[in-house]
Short mmCIF file of C-alpha atoms and ligand atoms in Angstrom, two decimals:
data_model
loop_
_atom_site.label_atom_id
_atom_site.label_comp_id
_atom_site.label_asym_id
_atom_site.label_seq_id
_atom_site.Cartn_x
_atom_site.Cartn_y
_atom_site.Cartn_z
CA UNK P 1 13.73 -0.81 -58.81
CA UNK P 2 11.51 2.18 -59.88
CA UNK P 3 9.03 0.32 -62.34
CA UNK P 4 7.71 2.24 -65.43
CA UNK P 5 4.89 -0.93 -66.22
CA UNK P 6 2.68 -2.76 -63.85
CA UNK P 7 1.32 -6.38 -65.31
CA UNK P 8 -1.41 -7.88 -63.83
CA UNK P 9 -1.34 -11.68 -64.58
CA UNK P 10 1.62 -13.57 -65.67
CA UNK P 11 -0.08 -15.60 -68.08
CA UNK P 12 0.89 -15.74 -71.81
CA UNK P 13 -0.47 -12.18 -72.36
CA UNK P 14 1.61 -10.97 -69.30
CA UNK P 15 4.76 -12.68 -69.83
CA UNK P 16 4.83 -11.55 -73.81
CA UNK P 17 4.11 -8.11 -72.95
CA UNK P 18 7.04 -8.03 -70.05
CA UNK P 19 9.26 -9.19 -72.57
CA UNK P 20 8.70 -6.50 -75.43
CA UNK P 21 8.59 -3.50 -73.10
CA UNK P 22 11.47 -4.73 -71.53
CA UNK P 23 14.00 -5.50 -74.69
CA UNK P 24 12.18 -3.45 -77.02
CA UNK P 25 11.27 -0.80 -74.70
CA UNK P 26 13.50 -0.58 -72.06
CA UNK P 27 10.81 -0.23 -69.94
CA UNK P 28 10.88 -1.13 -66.19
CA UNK P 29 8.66 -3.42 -65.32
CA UNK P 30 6.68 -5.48 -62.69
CA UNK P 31 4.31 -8.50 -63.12
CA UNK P 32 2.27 -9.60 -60.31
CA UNK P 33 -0.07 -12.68 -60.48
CA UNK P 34 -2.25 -13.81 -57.26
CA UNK P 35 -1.22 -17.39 -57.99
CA UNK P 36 1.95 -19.43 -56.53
CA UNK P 37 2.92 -19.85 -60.26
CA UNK P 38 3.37 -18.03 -63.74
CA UNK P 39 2.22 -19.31 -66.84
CA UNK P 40 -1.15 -18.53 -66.45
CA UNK P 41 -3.65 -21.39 -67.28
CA UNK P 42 -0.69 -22.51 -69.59
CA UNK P 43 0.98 -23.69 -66.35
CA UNK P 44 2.70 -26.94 -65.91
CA UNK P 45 4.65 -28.97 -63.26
CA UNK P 46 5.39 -32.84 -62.10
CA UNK P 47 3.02 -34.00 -60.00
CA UNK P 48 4.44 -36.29 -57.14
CA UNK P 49 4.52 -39.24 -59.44
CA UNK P 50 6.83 -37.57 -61.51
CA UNK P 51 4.58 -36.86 -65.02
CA UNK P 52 4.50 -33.61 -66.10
CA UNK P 53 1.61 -32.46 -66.13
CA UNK P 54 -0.60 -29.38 -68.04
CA UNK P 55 -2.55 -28.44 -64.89
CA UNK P 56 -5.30 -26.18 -66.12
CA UNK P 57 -6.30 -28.82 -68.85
CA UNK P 58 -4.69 -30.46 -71.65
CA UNK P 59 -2.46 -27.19 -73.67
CA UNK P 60 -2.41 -28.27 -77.39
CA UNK P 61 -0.39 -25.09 -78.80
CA UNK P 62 -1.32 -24.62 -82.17
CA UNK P 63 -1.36 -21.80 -85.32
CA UNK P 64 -0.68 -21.50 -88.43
CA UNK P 65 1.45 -18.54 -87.93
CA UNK P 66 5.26 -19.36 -88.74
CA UNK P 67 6.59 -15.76 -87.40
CA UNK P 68 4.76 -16.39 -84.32
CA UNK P 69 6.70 -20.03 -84.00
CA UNK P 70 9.68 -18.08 -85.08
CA UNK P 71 9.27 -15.98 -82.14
CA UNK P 72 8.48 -18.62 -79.75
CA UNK P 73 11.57 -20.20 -80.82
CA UNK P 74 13.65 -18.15 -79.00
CA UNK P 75 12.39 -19.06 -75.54
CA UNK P 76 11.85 -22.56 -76.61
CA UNK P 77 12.84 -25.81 -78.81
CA UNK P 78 9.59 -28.10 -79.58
CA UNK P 79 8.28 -31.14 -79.68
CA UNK P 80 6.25 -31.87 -82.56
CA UNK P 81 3.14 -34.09 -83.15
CA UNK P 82 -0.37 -34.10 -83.64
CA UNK P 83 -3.19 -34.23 -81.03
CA UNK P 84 -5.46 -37.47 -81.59
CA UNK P 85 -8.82 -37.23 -79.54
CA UNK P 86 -11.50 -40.12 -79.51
CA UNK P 87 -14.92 -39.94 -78.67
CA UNK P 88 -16.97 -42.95 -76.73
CA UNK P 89 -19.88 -43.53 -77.71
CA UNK P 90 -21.91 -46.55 -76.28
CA UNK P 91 -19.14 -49.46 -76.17
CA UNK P 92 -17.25 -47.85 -79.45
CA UNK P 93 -14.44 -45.13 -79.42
CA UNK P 94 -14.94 -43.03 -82.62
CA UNK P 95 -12.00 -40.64 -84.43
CA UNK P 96 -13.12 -37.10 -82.83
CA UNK P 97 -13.88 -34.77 -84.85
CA UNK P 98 -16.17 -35.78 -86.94
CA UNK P 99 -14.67 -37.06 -90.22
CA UNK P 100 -14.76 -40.08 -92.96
CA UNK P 101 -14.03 -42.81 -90.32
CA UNK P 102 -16.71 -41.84 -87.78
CA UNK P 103 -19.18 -41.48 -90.30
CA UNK P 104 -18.16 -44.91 -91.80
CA UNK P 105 -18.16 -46.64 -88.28
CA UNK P 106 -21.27 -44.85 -86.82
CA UNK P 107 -23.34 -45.54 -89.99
CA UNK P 108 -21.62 -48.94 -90.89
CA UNK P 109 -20.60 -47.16 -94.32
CA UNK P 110 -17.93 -47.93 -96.58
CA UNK P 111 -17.44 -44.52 -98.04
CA UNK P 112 -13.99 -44.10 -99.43
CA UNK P 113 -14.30 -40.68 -101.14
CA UNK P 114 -15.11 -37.43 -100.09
CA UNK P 115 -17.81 -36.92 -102.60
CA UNK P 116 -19.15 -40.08 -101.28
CA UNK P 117 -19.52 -38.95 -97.50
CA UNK P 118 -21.09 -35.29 -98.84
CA UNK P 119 -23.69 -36.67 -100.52
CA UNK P 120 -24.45 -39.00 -97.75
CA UNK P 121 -24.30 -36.19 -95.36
CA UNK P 122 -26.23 -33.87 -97.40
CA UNK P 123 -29.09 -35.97 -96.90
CA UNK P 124 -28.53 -35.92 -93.07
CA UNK P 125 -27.93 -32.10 -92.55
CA UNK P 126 -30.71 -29.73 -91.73
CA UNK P 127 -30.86 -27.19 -93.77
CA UNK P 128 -30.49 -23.86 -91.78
CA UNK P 129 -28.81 -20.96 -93.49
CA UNK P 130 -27.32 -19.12 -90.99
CA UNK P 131 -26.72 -20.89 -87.44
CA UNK P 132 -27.48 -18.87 -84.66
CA UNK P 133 -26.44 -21.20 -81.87
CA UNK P 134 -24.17 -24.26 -81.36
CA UNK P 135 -26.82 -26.38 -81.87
CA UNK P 136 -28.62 -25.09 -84.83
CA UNK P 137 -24.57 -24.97 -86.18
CA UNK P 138 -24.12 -28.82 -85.91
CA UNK P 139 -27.89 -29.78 -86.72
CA UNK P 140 -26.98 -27.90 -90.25
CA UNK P 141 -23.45 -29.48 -90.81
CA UNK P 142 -23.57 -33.21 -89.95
CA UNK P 143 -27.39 -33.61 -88.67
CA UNK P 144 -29.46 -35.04 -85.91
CA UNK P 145 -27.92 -38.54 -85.03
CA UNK P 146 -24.11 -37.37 -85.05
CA UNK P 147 -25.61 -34.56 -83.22
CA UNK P 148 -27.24 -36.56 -80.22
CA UNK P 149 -24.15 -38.73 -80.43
CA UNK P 150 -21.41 -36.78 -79.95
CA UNK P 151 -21.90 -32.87 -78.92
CA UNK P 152 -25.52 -32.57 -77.24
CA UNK P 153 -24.34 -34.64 -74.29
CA UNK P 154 -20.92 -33.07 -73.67
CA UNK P 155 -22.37 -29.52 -74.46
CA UNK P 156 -24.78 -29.82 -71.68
CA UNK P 157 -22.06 -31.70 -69.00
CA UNK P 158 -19.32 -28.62 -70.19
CA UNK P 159 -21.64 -25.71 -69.91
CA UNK P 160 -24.36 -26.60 -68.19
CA UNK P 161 -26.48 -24.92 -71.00
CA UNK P 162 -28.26 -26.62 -73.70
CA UNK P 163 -26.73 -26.33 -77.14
CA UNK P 164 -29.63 -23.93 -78.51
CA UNK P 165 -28.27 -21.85 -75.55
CA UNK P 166 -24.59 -21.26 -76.54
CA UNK P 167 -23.17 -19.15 -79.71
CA UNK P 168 -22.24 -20.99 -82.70
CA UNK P 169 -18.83 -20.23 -82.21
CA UNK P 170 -18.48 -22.72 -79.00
CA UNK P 171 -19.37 -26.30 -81.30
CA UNK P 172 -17.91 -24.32 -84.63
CA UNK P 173 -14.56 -24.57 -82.95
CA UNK P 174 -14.52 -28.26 -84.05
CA UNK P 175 -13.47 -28.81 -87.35
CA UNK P 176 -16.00 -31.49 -89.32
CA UNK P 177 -14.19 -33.30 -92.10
CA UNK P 178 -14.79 -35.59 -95.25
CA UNK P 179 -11.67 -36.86 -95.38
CA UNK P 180 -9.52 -39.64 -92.73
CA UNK P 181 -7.79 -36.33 -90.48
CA UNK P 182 -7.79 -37.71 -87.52
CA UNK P 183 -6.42 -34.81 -85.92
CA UNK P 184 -8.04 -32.34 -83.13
CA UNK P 185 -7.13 -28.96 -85.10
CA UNK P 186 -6.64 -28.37 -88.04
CA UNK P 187 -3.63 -25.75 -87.62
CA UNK P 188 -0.53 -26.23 -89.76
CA UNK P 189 2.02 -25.87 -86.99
CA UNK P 190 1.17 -28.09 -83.52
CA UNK P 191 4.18 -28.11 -81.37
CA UNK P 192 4.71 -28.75 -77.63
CA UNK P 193 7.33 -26.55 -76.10
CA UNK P 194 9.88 -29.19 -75.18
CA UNK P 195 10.62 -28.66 -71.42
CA UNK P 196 7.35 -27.25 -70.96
CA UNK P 197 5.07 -23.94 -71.33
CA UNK P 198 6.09 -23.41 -67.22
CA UNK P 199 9.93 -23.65 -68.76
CA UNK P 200 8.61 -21.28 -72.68
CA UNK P 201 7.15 -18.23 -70.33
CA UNK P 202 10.27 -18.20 -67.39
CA UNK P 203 12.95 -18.22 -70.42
CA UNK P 204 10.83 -14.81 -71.77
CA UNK P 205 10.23 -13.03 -69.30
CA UNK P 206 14.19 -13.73 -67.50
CA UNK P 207 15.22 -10.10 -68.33
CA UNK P 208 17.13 -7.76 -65.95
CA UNK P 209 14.28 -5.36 -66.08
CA UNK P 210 11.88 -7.66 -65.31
CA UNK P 211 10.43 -8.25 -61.48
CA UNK P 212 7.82 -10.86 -60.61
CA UNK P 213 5.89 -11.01 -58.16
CA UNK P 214 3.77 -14.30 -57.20
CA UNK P 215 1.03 -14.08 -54.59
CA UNK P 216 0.33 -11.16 -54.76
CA UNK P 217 -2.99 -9.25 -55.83
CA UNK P 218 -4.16 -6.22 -57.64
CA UNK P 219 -5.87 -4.92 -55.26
CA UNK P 220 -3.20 -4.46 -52.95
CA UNK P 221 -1.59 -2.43 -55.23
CA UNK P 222 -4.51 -0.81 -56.26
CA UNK P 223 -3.68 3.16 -54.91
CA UNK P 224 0.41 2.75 -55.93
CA UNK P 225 1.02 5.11 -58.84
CA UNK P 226 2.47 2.96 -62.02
CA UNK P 227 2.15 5.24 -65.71
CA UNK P 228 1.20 2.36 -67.73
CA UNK P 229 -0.90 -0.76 -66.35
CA UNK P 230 -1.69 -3.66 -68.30
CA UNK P 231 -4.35 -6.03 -67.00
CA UNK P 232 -5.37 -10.05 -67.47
CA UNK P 233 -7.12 -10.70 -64.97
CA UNK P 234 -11.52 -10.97 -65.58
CA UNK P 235 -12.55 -7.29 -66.65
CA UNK P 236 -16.50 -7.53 -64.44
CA UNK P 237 -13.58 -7.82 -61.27
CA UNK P 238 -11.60 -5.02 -62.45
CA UNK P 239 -14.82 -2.87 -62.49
CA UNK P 240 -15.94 -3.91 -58.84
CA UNK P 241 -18.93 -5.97 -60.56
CA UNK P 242 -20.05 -2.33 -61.12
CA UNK P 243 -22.77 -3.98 -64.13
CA UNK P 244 -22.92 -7.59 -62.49
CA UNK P 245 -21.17 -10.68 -62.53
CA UNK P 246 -19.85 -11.98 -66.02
CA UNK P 247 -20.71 -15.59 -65.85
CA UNK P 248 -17.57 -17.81 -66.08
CA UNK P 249 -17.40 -21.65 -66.77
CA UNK P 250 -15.11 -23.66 -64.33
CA UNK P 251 -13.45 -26.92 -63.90
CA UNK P 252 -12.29 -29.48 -61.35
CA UNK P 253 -9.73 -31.85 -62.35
CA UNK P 254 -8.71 -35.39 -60.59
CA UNK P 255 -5.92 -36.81 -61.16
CA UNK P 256 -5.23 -40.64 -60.81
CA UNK P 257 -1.89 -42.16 -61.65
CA UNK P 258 -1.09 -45.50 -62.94
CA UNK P 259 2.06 -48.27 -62.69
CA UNK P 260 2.12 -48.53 -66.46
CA UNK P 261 3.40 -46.49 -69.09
CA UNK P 262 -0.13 -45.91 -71.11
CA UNK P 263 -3.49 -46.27 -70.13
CA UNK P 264 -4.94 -44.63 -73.13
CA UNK P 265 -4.55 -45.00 -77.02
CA UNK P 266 -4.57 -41.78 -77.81
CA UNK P 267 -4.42 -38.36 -75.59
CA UNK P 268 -7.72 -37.44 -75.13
CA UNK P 269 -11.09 -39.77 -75.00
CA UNK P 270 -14.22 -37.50 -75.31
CA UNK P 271 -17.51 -38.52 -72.88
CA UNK P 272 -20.86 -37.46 -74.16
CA UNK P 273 -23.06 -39.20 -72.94
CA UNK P 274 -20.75 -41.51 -70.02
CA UNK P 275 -19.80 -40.38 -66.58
CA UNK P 276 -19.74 -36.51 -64.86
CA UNK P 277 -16.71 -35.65 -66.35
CA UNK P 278 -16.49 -34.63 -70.16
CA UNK P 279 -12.82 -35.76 -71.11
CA UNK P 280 -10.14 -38.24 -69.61
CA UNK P 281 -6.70 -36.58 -70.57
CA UNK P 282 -3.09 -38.32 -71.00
CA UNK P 283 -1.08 -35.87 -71.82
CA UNK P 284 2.17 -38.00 -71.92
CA UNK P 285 1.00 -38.61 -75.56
CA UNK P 286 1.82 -35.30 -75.95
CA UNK P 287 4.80 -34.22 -73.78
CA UNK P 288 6.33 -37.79 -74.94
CA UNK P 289 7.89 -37.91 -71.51
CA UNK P 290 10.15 -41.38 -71.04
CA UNK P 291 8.78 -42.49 -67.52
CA UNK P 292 7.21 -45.85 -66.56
CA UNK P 293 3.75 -44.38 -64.24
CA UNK P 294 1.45 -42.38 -66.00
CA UNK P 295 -1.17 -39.83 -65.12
CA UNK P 296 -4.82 -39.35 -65.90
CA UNK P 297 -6.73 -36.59 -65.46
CA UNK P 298 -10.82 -36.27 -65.58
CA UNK P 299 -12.19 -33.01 -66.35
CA UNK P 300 -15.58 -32.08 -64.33
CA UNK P 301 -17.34 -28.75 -65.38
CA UNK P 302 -18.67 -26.58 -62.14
CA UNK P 303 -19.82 -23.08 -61.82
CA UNK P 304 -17.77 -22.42 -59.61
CA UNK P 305 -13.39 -21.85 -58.72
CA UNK P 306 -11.40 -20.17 -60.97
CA UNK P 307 -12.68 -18.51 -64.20
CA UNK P 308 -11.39 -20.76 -66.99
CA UNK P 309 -14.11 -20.50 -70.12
CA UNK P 310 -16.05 -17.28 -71.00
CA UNK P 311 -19.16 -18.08 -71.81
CA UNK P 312 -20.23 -16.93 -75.20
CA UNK P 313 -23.95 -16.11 -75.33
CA UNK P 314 -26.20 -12.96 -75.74
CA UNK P 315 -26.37 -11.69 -72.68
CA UNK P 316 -23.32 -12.71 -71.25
CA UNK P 317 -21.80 -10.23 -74.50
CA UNK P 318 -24.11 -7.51 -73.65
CA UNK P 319 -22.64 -7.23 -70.25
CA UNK P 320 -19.37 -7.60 -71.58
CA UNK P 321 -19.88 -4.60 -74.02
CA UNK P 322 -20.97 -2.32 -71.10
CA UNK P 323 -17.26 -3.19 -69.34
CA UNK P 324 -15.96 -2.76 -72.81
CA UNK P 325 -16.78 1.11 -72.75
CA UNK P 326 -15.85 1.74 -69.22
CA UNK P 327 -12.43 -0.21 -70.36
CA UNK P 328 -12.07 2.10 -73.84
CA UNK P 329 -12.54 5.32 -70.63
CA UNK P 330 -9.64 3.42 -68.60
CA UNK P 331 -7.04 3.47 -71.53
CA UNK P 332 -7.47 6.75 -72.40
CA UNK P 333 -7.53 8.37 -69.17
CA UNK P 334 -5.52 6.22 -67.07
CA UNK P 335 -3.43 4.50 -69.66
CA UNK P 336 -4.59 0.48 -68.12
CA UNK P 337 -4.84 -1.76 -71.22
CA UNK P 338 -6.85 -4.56 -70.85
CA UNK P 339 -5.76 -7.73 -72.67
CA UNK P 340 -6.23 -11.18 -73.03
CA UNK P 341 -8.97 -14.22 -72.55
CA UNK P 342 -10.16 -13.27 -68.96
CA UNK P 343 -9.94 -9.18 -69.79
CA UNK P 344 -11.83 -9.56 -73.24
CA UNK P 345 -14.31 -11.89 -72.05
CA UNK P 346 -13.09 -14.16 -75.13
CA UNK P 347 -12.55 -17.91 -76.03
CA UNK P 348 -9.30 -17.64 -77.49
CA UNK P 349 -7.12 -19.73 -77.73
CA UNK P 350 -2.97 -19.81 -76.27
CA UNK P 351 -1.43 -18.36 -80.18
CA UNK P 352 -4.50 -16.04 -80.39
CA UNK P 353 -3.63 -14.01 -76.89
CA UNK P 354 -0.01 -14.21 -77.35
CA UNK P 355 -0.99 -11.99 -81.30
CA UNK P 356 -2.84 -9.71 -78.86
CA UNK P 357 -0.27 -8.84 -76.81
CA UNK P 358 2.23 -8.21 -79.77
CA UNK P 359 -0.32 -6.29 -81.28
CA UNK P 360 -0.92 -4.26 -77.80
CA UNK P 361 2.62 -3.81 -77.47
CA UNK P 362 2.73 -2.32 -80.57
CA UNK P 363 -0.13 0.28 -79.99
CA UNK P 364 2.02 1.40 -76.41
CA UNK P 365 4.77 2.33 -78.07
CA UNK P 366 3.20 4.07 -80.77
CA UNK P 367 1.23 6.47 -77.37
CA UNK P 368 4.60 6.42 -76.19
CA UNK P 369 6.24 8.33 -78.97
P1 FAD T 1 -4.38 -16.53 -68.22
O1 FAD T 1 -3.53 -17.64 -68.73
O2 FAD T 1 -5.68 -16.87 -67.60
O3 FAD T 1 -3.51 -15.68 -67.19
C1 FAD T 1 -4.06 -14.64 -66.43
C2 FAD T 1 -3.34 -14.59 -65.10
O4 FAD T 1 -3.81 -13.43 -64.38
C3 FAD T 1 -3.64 -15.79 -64.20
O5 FAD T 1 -2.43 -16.42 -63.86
C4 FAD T 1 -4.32 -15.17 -62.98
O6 FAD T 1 -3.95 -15.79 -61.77
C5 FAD T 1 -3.83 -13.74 -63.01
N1 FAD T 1 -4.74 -12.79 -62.35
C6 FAD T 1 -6.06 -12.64 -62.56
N2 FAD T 1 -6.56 -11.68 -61.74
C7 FAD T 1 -5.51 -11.22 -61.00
C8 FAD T 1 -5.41 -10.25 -59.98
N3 FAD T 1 -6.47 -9.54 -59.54
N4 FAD T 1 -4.19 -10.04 -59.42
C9 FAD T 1 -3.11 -10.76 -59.82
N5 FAD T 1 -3.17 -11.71 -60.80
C10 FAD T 1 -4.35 -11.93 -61.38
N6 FAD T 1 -5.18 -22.78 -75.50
C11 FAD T 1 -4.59 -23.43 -76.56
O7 FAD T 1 -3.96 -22.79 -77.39
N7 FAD T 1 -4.68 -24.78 -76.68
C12 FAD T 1 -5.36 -25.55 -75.79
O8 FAD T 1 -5.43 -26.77 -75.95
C13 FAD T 1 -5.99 -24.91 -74.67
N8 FAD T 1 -6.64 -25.64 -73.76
C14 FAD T 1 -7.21 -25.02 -72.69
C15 FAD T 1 -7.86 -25.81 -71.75
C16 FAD T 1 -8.44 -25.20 -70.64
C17 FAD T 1 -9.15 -26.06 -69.62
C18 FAD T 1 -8.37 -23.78 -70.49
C19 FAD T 1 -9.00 -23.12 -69.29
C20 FAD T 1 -7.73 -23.00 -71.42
C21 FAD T 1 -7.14 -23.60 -72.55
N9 FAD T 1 -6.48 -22.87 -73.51
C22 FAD T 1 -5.87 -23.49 -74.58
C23 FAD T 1 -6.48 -21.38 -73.46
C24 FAD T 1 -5.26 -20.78 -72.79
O9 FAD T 1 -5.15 -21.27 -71.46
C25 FAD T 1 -5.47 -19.26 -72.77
O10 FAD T 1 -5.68 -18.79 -74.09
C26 FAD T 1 -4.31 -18.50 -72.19
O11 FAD T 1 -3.85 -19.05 -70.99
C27 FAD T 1 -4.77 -17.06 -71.95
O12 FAD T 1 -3.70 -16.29 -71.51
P2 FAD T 1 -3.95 -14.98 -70.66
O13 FAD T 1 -2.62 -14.43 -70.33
O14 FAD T 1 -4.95 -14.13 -71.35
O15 FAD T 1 -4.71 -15.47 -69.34
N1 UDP T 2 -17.75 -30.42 -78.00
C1 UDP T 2 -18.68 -31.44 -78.04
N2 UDP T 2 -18.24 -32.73 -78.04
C2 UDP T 2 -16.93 -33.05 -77.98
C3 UDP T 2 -15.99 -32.00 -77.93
C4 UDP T 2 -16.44 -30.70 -77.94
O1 UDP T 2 -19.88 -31.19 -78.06
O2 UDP T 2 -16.60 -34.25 -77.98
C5 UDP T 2 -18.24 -29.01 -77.98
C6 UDP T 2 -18.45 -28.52 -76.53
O3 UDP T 2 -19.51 -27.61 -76.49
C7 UDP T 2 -17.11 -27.86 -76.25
C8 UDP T 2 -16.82 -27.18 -77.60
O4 UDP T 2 -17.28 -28.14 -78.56
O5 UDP T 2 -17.20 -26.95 -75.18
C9 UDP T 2 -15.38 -26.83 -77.85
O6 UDP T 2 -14.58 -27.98 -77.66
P1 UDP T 2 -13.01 -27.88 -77.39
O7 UDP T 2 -12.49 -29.27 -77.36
O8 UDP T 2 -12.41 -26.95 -78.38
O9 UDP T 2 -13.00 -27.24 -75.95
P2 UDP T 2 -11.79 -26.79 -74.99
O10 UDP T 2 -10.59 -27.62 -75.37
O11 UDP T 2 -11.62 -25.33 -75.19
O12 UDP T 2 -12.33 -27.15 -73.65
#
């Protein structure tokens, strides 16, 4: 086949974008990723005990978007159900994130009104008008104590960077409540794909016009002539490293299974200030697979191996900017669009890249009239 669109990564970004030029677009086109699997970091499989597992970290799909769910739909049926994180801290597992029943627990409070915890709280904050770091953010929501307790600790074992360090954005993507919502996010639709995001991305991108190839790497196909490319993969490797190395934040996961059908209580117990790794995951509370072992996995945060998190600080964004231009030349000149968390250098989330590449898709047809 004679392809009309190369895609580098098939990751969320790459699959979505296959699937529009393809049934929208009639386009030809090819998706390479240098992995043995698709799916991107959204990737699942069983491991050999037979849980499925998430095996880039625990994938809790969320938005509050009902025409991107609609859309999903199409490649998927869900599962529905909250995501329930706790947090340990000394010999007591709190409700993470922060919200009436922490604070009650933790301060030995028997708040039962919102009002009641604000004014409490008030007291507590420090009063900082606008954060310019994560922790100048949490200091001036919920103060120093629940601070120390819960966030300096696993900031510093996740990033390796103190608090003060890292944007606000990194600790603002926890949602601090007044009520009892126990829940991780705060999005209106949290779903599971039933058979798996693995299962979500083949279904989309299973199109007659559609070729993929696995293990296989952009720059061996570097000098072949393709009219459109799109690009995932990190933008600093695009550009040789032309302005330096972006930093990246990586993790190693082990994985220990268990004779029993739940270890945990809830999904996901939080580690501040306890062991190397930052979070034990059982993601069987999620996937609500009926199987008698179960599987753990502990999360430990390293520099180095794949890139996983950008890191969001000053000078990290600086550098980022400088690829940004060079990427703005690429488009126009060479017609490669760069997309995605690894080619915008951007925390986003699973539903946030998969509203980029809808919205890129968009934009290349529009050129393409
Ligand atoms: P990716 O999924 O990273 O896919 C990019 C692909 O490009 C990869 O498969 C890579 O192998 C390939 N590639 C890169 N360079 C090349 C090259 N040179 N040649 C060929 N292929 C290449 N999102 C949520 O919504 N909820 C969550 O709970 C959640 N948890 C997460 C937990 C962790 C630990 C991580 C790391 C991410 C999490 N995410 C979560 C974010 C989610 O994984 C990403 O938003 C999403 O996968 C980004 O999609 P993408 O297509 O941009 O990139
Ligand atoms: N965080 C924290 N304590 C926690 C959980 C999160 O301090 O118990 C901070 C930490 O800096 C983390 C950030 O909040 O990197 C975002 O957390 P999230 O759970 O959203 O991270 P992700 O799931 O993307 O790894």
């Amino acid at each position: 086949m004679e392809f009309d669109v190369l895609i580098v990564g098939a990751g969320p970004v790459g699959c979505v974008l296959a699937e529009q030029l393809a049934n929208l677009s009639n386009k030809k086109v090819l998706i390479i990723d240098k992995r043995y699997h698709m799916a991107g970091n959204c990737y699942d499989e069983t491991h050999e005990s037979g849980v499925l597992i998430h095996k880039y970290g625990p994938h809790y799909f969320r938005t509050n978007d009902k025409n991107l769910v609609d859309y999903l739909s199409k490649f998927t049926e869900w599962i529905e159900g909250n995501y329930y994180v706790t947090s340990k801290y000394i010999n007591e597992y709190y409700p993470f994130p922060i919200n009436r029943l922490t604070i009650n627990n933790f301060f030995e409070k028997k708040f039962k009104t919102e009002s009641e915890v604000e004014k409490f709280i008030n007291e507590k904050r420090i009063k900082i008008e606008n954060p310019k770091n994560s922790e100048e953010f949490v200091l001036s929501r919920v103060g120093k104590e629940l601070y120390e307790a819960f966030y300096l600790g696993y900031t510093l074992k996740q990033w390796d960077l103190h608090p003060s360090k890292l944007g606000p954005s990194v600790c603002g993507r926890i949602p601090i409540r007044y009520n009892e919502d126990c829940r991780y996010v705060d999005h209106k639709y949290q779903l599971t794909p039933k058979f798996g995001f693995t299962e979500l991305f083949k279904k989309m991108i299973n199109h007659k016009n559609i070729d993929l190839k696995l293990n296989t790497d952009f720059k061996d196909l570097r000098n072949e002539n393709f009219k459109t490319i799109i690009y995932t993969g990190a933008i600093d490797e695009y550009f040789n490293f032309k302005y330096g190395k972006l930093k990246w934040r990586s993790l190693e996961f082990k994985y220990k299974t268990f004779n029993k059908e739940f270890v945990q209580p809830n999904v996901q117990i939080n580690y501040s200030n306890d062991f190397n790794y930052t979070r034990s995951v059982e993601i069987k509370h999620v996937t609500k697979q009926k199987i008698e072992k179960t599987v753990i996995s502990y999360e430990y945060p390293t520099d180095k191996g794949d890139p996983y998190y950008p890191i969001p600080n000053e000078i990290n964004e600086s550098i980022y900017r400088k690829y940004k231009l060079l990427a703005e030349i690429e488009t126009k000149e060479k017609n490669v669009h760069f997309c995605g968390r690894l080619a915008e250098y951007k925390y986003y989330n699973t539903d946030e890249v998969i509203l980029k590449a809808l919205e890129l898709y968009q934009k290349i047809k529009e050129n393409d009239k």
